[in-house]
Coordinates of N, CA, C and O in Angstrom, one line a residue:
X1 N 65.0 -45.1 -55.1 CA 64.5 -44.5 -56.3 C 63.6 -43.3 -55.8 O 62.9 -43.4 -54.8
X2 N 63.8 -41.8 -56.6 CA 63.0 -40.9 -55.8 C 61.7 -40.5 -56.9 O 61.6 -40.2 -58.1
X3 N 60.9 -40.7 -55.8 CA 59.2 -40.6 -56.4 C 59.3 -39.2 -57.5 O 59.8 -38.2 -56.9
X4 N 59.0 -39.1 -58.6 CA 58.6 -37.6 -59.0 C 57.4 -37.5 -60.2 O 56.5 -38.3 -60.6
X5 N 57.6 -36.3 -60.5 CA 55.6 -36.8 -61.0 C 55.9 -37.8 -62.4 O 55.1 -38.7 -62.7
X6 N 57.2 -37.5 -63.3 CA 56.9 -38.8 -64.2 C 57.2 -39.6 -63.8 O 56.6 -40.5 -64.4
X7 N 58.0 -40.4 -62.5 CA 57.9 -42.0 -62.4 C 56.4 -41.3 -62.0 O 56.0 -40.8 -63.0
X8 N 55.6 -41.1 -61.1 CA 54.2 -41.2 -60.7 C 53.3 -41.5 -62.4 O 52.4 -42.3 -62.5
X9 N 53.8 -40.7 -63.5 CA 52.8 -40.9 -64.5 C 53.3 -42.5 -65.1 O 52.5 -43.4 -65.0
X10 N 54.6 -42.7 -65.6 CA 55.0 -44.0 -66.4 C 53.9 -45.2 -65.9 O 53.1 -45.9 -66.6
X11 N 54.1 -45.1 -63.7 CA 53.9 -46.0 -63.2 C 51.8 -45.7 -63.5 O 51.0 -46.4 -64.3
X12 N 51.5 -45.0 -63.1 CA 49.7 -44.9 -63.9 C 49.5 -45.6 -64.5 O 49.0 -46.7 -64.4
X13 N 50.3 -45.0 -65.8 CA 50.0 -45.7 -67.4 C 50.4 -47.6 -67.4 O 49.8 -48.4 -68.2
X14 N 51.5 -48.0 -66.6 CA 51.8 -48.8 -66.7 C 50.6 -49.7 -65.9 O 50.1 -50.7 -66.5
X15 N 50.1 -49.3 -64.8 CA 49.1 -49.9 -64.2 C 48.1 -49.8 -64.8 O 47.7 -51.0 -64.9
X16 N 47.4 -48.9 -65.3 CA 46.4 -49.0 -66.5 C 46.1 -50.0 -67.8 O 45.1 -50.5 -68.2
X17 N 47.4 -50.0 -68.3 CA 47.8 -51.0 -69.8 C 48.0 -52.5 -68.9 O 47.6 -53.5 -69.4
X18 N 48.4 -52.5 -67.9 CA 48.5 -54.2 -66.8 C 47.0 -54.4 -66.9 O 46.5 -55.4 -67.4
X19 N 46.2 -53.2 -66.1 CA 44.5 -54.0 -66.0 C 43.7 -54.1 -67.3 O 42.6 -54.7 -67.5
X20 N 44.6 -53.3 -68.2 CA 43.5 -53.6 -69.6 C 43.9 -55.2 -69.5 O 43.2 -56.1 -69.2
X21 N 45.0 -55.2 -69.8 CA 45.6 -56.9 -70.1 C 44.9 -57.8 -69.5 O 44.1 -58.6 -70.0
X22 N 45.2 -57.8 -67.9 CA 44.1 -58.5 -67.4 C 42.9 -59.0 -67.1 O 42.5 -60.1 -66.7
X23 N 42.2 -57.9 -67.5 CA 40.5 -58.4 -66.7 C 40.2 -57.4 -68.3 O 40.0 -56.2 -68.4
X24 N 40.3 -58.2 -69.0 CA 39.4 -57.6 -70.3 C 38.1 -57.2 -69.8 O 37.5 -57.4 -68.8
X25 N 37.6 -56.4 -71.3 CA 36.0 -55.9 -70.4 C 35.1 -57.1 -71.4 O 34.9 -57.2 -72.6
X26 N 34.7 -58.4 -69.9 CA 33.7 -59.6 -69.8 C 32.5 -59.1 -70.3 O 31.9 -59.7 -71.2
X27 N 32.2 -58.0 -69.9 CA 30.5 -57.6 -70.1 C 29.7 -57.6 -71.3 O 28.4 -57.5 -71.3
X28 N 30.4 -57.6 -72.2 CA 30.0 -57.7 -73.6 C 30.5 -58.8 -74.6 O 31.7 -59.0 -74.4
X29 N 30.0 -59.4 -75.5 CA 30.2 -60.2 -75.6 C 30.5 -59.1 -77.3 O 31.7 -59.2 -77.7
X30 N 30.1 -58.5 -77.9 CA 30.4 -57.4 -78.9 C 31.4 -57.6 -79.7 O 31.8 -58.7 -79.2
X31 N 32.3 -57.3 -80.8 CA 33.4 -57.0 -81.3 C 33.5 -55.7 -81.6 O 32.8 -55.0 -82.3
X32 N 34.8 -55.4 -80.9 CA 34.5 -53.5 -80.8 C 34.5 -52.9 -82.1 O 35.0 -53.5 -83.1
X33 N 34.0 -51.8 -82.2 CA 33.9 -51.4 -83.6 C 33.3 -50.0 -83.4 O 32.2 -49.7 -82.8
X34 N 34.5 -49.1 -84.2 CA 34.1 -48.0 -84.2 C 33.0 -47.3 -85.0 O 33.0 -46.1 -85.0
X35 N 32.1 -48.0 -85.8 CA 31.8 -47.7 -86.9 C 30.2 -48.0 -86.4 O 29.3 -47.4 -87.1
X36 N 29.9 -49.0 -85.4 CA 28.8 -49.0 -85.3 C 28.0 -48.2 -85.0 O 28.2 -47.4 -84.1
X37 N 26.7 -48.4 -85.6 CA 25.8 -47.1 -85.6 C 25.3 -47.1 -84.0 O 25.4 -46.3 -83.1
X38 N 24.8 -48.4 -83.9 CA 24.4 -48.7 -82.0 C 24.8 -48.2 -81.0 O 24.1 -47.5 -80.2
X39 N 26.1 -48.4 -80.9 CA 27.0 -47.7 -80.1 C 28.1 -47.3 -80.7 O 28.8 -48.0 -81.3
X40 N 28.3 -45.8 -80.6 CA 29.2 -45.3 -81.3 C 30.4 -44.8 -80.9 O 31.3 -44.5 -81.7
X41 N 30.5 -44.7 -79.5 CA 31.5 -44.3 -78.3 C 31.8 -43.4 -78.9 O 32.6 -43.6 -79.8
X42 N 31.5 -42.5 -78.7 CA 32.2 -40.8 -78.8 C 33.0 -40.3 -78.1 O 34.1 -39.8 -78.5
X43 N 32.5 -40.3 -77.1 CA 33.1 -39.4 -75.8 C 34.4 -40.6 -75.0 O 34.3 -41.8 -74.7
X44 N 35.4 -39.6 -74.7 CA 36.7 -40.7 -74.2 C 37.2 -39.8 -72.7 O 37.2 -38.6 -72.7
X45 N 37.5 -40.8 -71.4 CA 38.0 -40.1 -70.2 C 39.3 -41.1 -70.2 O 39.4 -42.3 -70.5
X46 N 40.3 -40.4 -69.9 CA 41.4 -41.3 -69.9 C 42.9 -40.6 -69.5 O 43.1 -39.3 -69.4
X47 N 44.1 -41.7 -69.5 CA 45.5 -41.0 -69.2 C 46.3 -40.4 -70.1 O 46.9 -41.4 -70.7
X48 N 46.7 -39.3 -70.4 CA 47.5 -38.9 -71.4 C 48.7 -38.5 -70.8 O 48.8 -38.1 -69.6
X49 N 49.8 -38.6 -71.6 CA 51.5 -38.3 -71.4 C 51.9 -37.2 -72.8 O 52.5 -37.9 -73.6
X50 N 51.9 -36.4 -73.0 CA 52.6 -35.7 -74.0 C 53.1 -34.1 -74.0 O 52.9 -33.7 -72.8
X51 N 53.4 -33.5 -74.4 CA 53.9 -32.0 -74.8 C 52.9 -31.1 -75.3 O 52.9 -29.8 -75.2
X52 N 51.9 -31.8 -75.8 CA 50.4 -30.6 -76.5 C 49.9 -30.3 -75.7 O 49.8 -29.3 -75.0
X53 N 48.9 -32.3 -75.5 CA 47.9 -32.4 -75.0 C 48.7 -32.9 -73.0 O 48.4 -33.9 -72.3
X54 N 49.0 -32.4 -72.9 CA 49.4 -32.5 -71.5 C 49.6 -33.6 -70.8 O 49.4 -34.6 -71.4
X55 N 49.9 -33.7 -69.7 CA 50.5 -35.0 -68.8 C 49.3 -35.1 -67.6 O 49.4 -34.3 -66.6
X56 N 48.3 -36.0 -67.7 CA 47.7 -36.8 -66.7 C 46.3 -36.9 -67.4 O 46.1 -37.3 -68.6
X57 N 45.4 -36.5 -66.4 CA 43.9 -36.7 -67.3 C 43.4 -36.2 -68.1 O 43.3 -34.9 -68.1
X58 N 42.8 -36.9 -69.2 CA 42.2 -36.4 -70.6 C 40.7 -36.4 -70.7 O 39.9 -36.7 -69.8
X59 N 40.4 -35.9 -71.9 CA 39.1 -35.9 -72.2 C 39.2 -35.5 -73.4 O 40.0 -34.7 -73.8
X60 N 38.3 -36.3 -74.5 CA 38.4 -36.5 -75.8 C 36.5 -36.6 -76.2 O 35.5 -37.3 -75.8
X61 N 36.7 -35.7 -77.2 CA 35.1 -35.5 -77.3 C 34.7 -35.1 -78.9 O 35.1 -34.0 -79.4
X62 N 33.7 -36.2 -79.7 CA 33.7 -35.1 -80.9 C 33.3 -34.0 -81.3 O 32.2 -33.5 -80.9
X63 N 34.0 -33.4 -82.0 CA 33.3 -32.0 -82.8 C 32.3 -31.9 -84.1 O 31.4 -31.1 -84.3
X64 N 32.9 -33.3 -85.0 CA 32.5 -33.7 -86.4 C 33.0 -35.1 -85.9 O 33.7 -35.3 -84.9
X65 N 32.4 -36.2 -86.8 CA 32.5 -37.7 -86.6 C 34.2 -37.8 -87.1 O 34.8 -38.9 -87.0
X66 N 34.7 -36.8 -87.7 CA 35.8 -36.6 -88.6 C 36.8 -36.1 -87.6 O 38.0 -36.3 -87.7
X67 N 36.2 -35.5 -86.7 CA 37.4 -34.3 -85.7 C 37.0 -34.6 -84.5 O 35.8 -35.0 -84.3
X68 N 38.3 -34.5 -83.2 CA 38.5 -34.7 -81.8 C 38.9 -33.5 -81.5 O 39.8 -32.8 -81.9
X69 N 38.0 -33.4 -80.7 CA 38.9 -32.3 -79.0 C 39.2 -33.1 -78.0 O 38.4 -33.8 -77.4
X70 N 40.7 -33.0 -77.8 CA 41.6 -33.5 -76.1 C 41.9 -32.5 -75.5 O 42.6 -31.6 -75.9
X71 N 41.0 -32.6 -74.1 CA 42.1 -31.7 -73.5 C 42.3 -32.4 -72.0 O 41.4 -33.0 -71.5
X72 N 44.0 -32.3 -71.3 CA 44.1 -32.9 -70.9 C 45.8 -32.2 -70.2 O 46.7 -31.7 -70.9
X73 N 45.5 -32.4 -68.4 CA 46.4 -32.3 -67.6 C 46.5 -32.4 -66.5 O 46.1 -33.4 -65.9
X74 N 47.3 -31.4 -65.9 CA 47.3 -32.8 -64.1 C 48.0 -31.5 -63.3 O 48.7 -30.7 -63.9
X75 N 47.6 -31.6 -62.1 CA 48.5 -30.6 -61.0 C 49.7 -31.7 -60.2 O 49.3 -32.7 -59.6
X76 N 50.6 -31.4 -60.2 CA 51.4 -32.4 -58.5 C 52.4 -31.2 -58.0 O 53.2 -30.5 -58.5
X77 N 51.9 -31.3 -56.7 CA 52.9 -30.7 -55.8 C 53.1 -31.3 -54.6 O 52.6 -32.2 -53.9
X78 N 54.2 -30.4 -54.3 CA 54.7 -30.9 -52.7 C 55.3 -29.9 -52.4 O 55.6 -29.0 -53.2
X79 N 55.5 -29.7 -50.9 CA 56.0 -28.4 -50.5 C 57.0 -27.7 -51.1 O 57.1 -26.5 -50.9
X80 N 58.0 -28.3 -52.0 CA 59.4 -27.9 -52.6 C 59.5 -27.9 -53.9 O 60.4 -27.4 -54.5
X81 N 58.1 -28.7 -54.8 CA 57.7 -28.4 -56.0 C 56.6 -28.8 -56.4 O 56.0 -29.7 -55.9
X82 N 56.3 -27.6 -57.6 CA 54.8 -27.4 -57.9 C 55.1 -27.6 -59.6 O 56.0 -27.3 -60.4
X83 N 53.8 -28.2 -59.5 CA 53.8 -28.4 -61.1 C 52.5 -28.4 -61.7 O 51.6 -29.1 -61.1
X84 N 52.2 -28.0 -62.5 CA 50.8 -28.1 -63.2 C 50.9 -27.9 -65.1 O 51.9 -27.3 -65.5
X85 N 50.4 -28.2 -65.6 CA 50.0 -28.2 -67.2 C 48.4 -28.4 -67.3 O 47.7 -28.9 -66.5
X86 N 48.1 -27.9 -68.8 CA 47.0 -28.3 -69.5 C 47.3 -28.3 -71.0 O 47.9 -27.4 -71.6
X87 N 46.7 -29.3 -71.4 CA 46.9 -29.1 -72.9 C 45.6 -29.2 -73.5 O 44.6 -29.6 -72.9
X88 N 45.7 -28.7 -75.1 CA 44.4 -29.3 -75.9 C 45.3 -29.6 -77.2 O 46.5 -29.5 -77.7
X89 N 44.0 -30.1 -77.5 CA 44.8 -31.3 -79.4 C 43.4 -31.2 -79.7 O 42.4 -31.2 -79.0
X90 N 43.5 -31.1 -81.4 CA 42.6 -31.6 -82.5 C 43.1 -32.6 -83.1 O 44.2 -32.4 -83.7
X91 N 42.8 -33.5 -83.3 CA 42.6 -34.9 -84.3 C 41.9 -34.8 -85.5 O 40.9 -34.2 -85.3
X92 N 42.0 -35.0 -86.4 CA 41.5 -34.7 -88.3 C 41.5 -36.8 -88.1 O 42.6 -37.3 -87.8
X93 N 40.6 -37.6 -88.3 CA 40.8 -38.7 -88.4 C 41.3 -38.6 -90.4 O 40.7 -37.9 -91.2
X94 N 41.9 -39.1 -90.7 CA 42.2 -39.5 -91.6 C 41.8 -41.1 -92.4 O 41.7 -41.3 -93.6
X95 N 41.7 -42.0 -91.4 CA 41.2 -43.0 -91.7 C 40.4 -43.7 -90.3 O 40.6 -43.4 -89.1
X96 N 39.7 -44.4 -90.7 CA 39.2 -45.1 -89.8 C 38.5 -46.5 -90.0 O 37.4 -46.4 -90.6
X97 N 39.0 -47.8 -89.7 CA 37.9 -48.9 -89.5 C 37.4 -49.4 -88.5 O 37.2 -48.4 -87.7
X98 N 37.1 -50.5 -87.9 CA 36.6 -50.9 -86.7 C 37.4 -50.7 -85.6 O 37.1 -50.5 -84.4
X99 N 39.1 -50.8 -86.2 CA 39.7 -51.3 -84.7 C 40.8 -49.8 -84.7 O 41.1 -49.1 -83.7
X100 N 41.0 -49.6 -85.9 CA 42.6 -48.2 -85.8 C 41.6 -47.3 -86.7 O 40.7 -47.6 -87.5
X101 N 42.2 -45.6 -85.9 CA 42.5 -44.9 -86.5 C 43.5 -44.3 -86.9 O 44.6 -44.4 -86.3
X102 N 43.3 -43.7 -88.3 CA 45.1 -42.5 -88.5 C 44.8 -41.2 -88.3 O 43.8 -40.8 -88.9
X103 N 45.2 -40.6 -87.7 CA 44.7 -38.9 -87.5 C 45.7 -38.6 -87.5 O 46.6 -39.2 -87.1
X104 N 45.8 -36.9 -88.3 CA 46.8 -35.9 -88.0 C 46.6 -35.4 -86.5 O 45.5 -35.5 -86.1
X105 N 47.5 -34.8 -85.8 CA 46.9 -34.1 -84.4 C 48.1 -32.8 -84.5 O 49.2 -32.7 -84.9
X106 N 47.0 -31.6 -83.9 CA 48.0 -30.4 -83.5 C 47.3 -29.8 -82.2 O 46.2 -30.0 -81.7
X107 N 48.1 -29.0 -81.8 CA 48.1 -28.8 -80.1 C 48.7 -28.1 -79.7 O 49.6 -27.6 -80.3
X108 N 48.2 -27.8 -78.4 CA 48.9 -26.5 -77.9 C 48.8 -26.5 -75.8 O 48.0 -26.2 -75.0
X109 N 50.1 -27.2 -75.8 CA 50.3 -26.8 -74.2 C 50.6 -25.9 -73.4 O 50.7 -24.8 -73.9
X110 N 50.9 -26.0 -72.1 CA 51.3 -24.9 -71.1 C 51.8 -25.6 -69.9 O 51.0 -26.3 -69.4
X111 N 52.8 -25.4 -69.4 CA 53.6 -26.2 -68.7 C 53.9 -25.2 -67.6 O 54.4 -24.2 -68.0
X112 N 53.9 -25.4 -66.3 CA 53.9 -24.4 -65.6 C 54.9 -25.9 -64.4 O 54.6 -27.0 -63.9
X113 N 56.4 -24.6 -64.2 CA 57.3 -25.6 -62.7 C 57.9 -24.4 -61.9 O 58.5 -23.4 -62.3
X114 N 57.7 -24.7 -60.8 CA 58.0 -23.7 -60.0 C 58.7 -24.2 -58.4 O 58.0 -24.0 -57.4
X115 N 59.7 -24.7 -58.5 CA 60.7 -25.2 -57.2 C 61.2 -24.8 -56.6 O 61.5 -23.7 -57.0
X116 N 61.7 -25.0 -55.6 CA 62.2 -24.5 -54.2 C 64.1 -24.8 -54.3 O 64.6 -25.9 -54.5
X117 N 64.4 -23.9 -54.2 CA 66.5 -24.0 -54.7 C 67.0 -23.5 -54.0 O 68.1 -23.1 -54.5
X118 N 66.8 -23.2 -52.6 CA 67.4 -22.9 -51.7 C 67.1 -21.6 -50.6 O 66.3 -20.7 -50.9
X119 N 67.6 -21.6 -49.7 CA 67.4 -20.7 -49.1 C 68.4 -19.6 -48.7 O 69.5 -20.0 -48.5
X120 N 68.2 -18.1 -48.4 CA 69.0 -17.2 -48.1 C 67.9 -16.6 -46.9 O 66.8 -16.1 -47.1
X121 N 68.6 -17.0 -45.7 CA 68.0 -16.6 -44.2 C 67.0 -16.9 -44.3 O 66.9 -18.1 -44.6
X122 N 65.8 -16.2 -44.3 CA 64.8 -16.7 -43.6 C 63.9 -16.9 -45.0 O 63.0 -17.8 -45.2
X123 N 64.2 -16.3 -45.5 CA 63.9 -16.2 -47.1 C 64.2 -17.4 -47.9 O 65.1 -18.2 -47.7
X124 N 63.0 -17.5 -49.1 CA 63.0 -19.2 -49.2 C 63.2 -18.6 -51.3 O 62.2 -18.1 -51.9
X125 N 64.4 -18.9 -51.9 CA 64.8 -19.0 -53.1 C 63.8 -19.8 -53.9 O 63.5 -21.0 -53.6
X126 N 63.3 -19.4 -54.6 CA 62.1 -20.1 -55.9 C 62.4 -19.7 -57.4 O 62.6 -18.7 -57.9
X127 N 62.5 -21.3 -57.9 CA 63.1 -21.1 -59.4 C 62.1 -21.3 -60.3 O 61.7 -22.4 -60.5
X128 N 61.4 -20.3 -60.8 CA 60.1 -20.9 -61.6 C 59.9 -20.7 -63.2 O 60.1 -19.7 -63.8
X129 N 59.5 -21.7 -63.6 CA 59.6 -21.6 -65.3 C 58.7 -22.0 -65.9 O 58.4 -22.9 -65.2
X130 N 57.8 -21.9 -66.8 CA 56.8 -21.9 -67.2 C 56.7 -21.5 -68.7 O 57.3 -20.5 -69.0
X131 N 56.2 -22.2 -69.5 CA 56.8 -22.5 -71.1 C 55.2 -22.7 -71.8 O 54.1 -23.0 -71.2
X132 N 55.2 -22.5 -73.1 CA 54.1 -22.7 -73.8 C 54.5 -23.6 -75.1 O 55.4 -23.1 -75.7
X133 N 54.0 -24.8 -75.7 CA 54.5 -26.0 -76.5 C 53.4 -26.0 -77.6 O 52.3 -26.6 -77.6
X134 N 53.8 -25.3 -78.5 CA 52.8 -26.0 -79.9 C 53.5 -26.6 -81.1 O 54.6 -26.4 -81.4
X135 N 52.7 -27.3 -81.8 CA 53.2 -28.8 -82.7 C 52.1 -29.8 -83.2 O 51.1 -30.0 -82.6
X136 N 52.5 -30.3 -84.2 CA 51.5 -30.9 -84.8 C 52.5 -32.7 -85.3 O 53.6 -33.1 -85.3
X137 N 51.5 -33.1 -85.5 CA 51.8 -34.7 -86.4 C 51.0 -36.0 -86.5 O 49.7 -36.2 -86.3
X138 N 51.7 -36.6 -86.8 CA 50.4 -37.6 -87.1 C 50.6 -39.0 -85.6 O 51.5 -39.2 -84.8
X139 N 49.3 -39.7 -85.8 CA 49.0 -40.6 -84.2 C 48.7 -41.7 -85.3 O 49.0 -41.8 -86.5
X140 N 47.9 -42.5 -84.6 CA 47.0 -43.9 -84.4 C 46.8 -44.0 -83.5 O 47.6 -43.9 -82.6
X141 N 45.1 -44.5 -83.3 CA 44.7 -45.0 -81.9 C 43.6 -46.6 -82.6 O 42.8 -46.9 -83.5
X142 N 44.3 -47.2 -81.5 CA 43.7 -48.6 -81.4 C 43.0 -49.4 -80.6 O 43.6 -50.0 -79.8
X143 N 41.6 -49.6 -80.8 CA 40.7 -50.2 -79.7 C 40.9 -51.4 -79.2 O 40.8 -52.4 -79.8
X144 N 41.2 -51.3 -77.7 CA 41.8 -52.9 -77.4 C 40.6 -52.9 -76.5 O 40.4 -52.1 -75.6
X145 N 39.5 -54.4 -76.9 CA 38.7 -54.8 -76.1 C 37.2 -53.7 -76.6 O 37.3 -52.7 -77.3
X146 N 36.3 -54.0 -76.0 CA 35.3 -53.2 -76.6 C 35.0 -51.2 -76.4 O 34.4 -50.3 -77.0
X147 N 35.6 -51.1 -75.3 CA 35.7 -49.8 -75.1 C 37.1 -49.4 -75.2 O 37.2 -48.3 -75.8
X148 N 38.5 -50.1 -74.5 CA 39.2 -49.0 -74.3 C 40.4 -49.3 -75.8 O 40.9 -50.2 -76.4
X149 N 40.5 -47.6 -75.7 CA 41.7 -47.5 -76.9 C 43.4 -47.0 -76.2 O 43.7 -46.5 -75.1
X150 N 44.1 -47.6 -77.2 CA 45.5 -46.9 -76.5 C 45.7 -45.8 -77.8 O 45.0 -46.3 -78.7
X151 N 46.1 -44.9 -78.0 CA 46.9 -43.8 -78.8 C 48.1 -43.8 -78.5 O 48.5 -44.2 -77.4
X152 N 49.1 -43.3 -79.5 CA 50.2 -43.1 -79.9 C 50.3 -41.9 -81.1 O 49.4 -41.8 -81.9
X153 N 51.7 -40.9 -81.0 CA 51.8 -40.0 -81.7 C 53.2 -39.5 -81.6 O 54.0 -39.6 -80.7
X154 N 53.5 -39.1 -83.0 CA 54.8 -38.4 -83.0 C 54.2 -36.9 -83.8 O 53.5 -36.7 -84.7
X155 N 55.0 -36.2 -82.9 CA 54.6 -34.8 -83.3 C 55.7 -34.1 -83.2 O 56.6 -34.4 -82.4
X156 N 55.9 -33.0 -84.0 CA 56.6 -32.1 -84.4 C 56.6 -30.9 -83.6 O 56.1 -29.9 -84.3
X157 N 57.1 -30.6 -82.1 CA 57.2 -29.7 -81.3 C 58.1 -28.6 -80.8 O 59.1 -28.7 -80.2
X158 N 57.2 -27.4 -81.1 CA 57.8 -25.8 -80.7 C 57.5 -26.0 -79.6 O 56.4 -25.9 -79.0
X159 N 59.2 -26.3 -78.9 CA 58.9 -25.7 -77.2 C 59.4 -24.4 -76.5 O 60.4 -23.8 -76.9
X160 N 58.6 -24.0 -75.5 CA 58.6 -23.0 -75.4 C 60.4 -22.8 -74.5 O 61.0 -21.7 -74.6
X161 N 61.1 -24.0 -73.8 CA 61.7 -23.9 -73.4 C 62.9 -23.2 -73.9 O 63.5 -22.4 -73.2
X162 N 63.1 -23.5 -74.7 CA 64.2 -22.9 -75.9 C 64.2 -22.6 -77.2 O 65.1 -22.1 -77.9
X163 N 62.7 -23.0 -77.5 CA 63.0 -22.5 -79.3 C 62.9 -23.6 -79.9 O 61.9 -23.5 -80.7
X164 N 63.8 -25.0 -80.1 CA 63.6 -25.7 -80.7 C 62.5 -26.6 -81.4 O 61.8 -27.2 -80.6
X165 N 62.4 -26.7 -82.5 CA 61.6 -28.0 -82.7 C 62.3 -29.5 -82.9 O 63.1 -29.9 -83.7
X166 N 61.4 -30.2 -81.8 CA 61.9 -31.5 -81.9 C 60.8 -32.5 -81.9 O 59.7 -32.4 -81.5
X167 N 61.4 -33.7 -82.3 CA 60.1 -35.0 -82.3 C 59.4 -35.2 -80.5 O 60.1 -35.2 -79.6
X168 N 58.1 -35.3 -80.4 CA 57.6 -35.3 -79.3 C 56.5 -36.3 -79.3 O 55.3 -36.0 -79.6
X169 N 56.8 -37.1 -79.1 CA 56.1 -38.8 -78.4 C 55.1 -38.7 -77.5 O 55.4 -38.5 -76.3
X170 N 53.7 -38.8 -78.0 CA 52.7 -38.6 -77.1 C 52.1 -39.8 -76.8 O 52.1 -40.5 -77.8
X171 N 51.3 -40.5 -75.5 CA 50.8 -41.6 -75.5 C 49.9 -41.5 -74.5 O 50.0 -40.6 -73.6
X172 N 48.4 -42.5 -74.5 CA 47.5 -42.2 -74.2 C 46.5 -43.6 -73.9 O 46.9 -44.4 -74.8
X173 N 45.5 -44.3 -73.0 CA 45.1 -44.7 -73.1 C 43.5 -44.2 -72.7 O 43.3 -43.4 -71.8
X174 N 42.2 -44.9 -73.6 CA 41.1 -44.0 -73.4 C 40.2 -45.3 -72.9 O 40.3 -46.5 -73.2
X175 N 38.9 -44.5 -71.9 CA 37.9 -45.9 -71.9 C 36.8 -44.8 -72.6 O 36.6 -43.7 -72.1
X176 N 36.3 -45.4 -73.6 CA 34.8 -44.7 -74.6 C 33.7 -45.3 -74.0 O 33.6 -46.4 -73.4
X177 N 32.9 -44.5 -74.2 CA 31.4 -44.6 -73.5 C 30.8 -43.9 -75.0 O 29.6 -43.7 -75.2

C-alpha cells in the first residue's frame, strides 16, 4: 500500500474516533451540554477533511453564540510532492440542544499540488495545479462525551478544478474547551 497524504488523513481520523471510543473523557462526571451557562465550550481545536474548510487541522471559534468560524489545513510534502491547502467555513447554527447541532455551512478553500513528472536531462519536470473551492450546505455536529464533537456535512461545491458543482462530504472531529 503506498502512503499518501489521504490514507495519512483517513488513518488520523480513524485513530482519533478509535481513542474517542476508547478512553472516554473519565474526568468529569458532567453530562455534556452545549447549552450550559458554566461551561460553554466555545472554542474547538481539532481534525478536519473537506473541500471548504480544508484537510488537516482546524480551529473553530465563535463569532455570535449563533455563528462559527473554521479555519482549517495541513502542508505534506516530500521531495516529489508538495501539497498544502487552507480553508475557512461559517456555520449559521440553526438549531441547537445539548447534544446536536443543525447548521447551514459555506466556505471557501484553496488547494495548492505541485509534483515532480519526470525529468528532461538534468532538468527536473514539475506539474503544478492549484484550484480555489467555494460551496455551501447544511452539517450536524454531535457531542460525544463531555467535550469532544464529531461534524458531518454535505455541501454543494464550486471547484475550482473544472467548473463543476458537485456534492462534497466534509468531516470533522473537535475537542471544546
Amino acid at each position: 500500500m503506498r502512503w499518501n497524504s489521504q490514507t495519512t488523513q483517513y488513518t488520523a481520523l480513524a485513530v482519533l474516533f478509535s481513542l474517542m471510543i476508547l478512553f472516554p473523557n473519565q474526568a468529569s462526571s458532567k453530562t455534556p451540554d452545549w447549552n450550559n451557562e458554566q461551561d460553554s465550550m466555545k472554542s474547538a481545536i481539532g481534525l478536519h477533511y473537506g473541500n471548504l474548510a480544508g484537510h488537516g487541522v482546524s480551529f473553530r471559534v465563535p463569532l455570535k453564540w449563533w455563528l462559527y468560524a473554521q479555519i482549517g489545513g495541513g502542508i505534506w510534502h516530500t521531495s516529489e510532492n508538495e501539497r498544502h491547502n487552507v480553508g475557512f467555513e461559517l456555520n449559521y447554527i440553526l438549531r441547537q440542544d445539548d447534544k446536536m447541532r443543525l447548521f447551514l455551512g459555506a466556505g471557501l478553500g484553496n488547494f495548492y499540488h505541485n509534483e515532480l513528472v519526470g525529468h528532461s536531462g538534468d532538468d527536473e519536470i514539475w506539474a503544478d495545479d492549484s484550484n480555489w473551492n467555494v460551496g455551501a450546505g447544511v452539517g450536524i455536529e454531535y457531542l460525544m462525551g463531555v467535550r469532544w464533537a464529531v461534524q458531518a456535512e454535505f455541501d454543494f461545491a464550486h471547484t475550482g478544478e473544472n467548473g463543476d458543482i458537485k456534492v462534497a462530504p466534509q468531516l470533522g472531529v473537535h475537542y471544546y474547551w
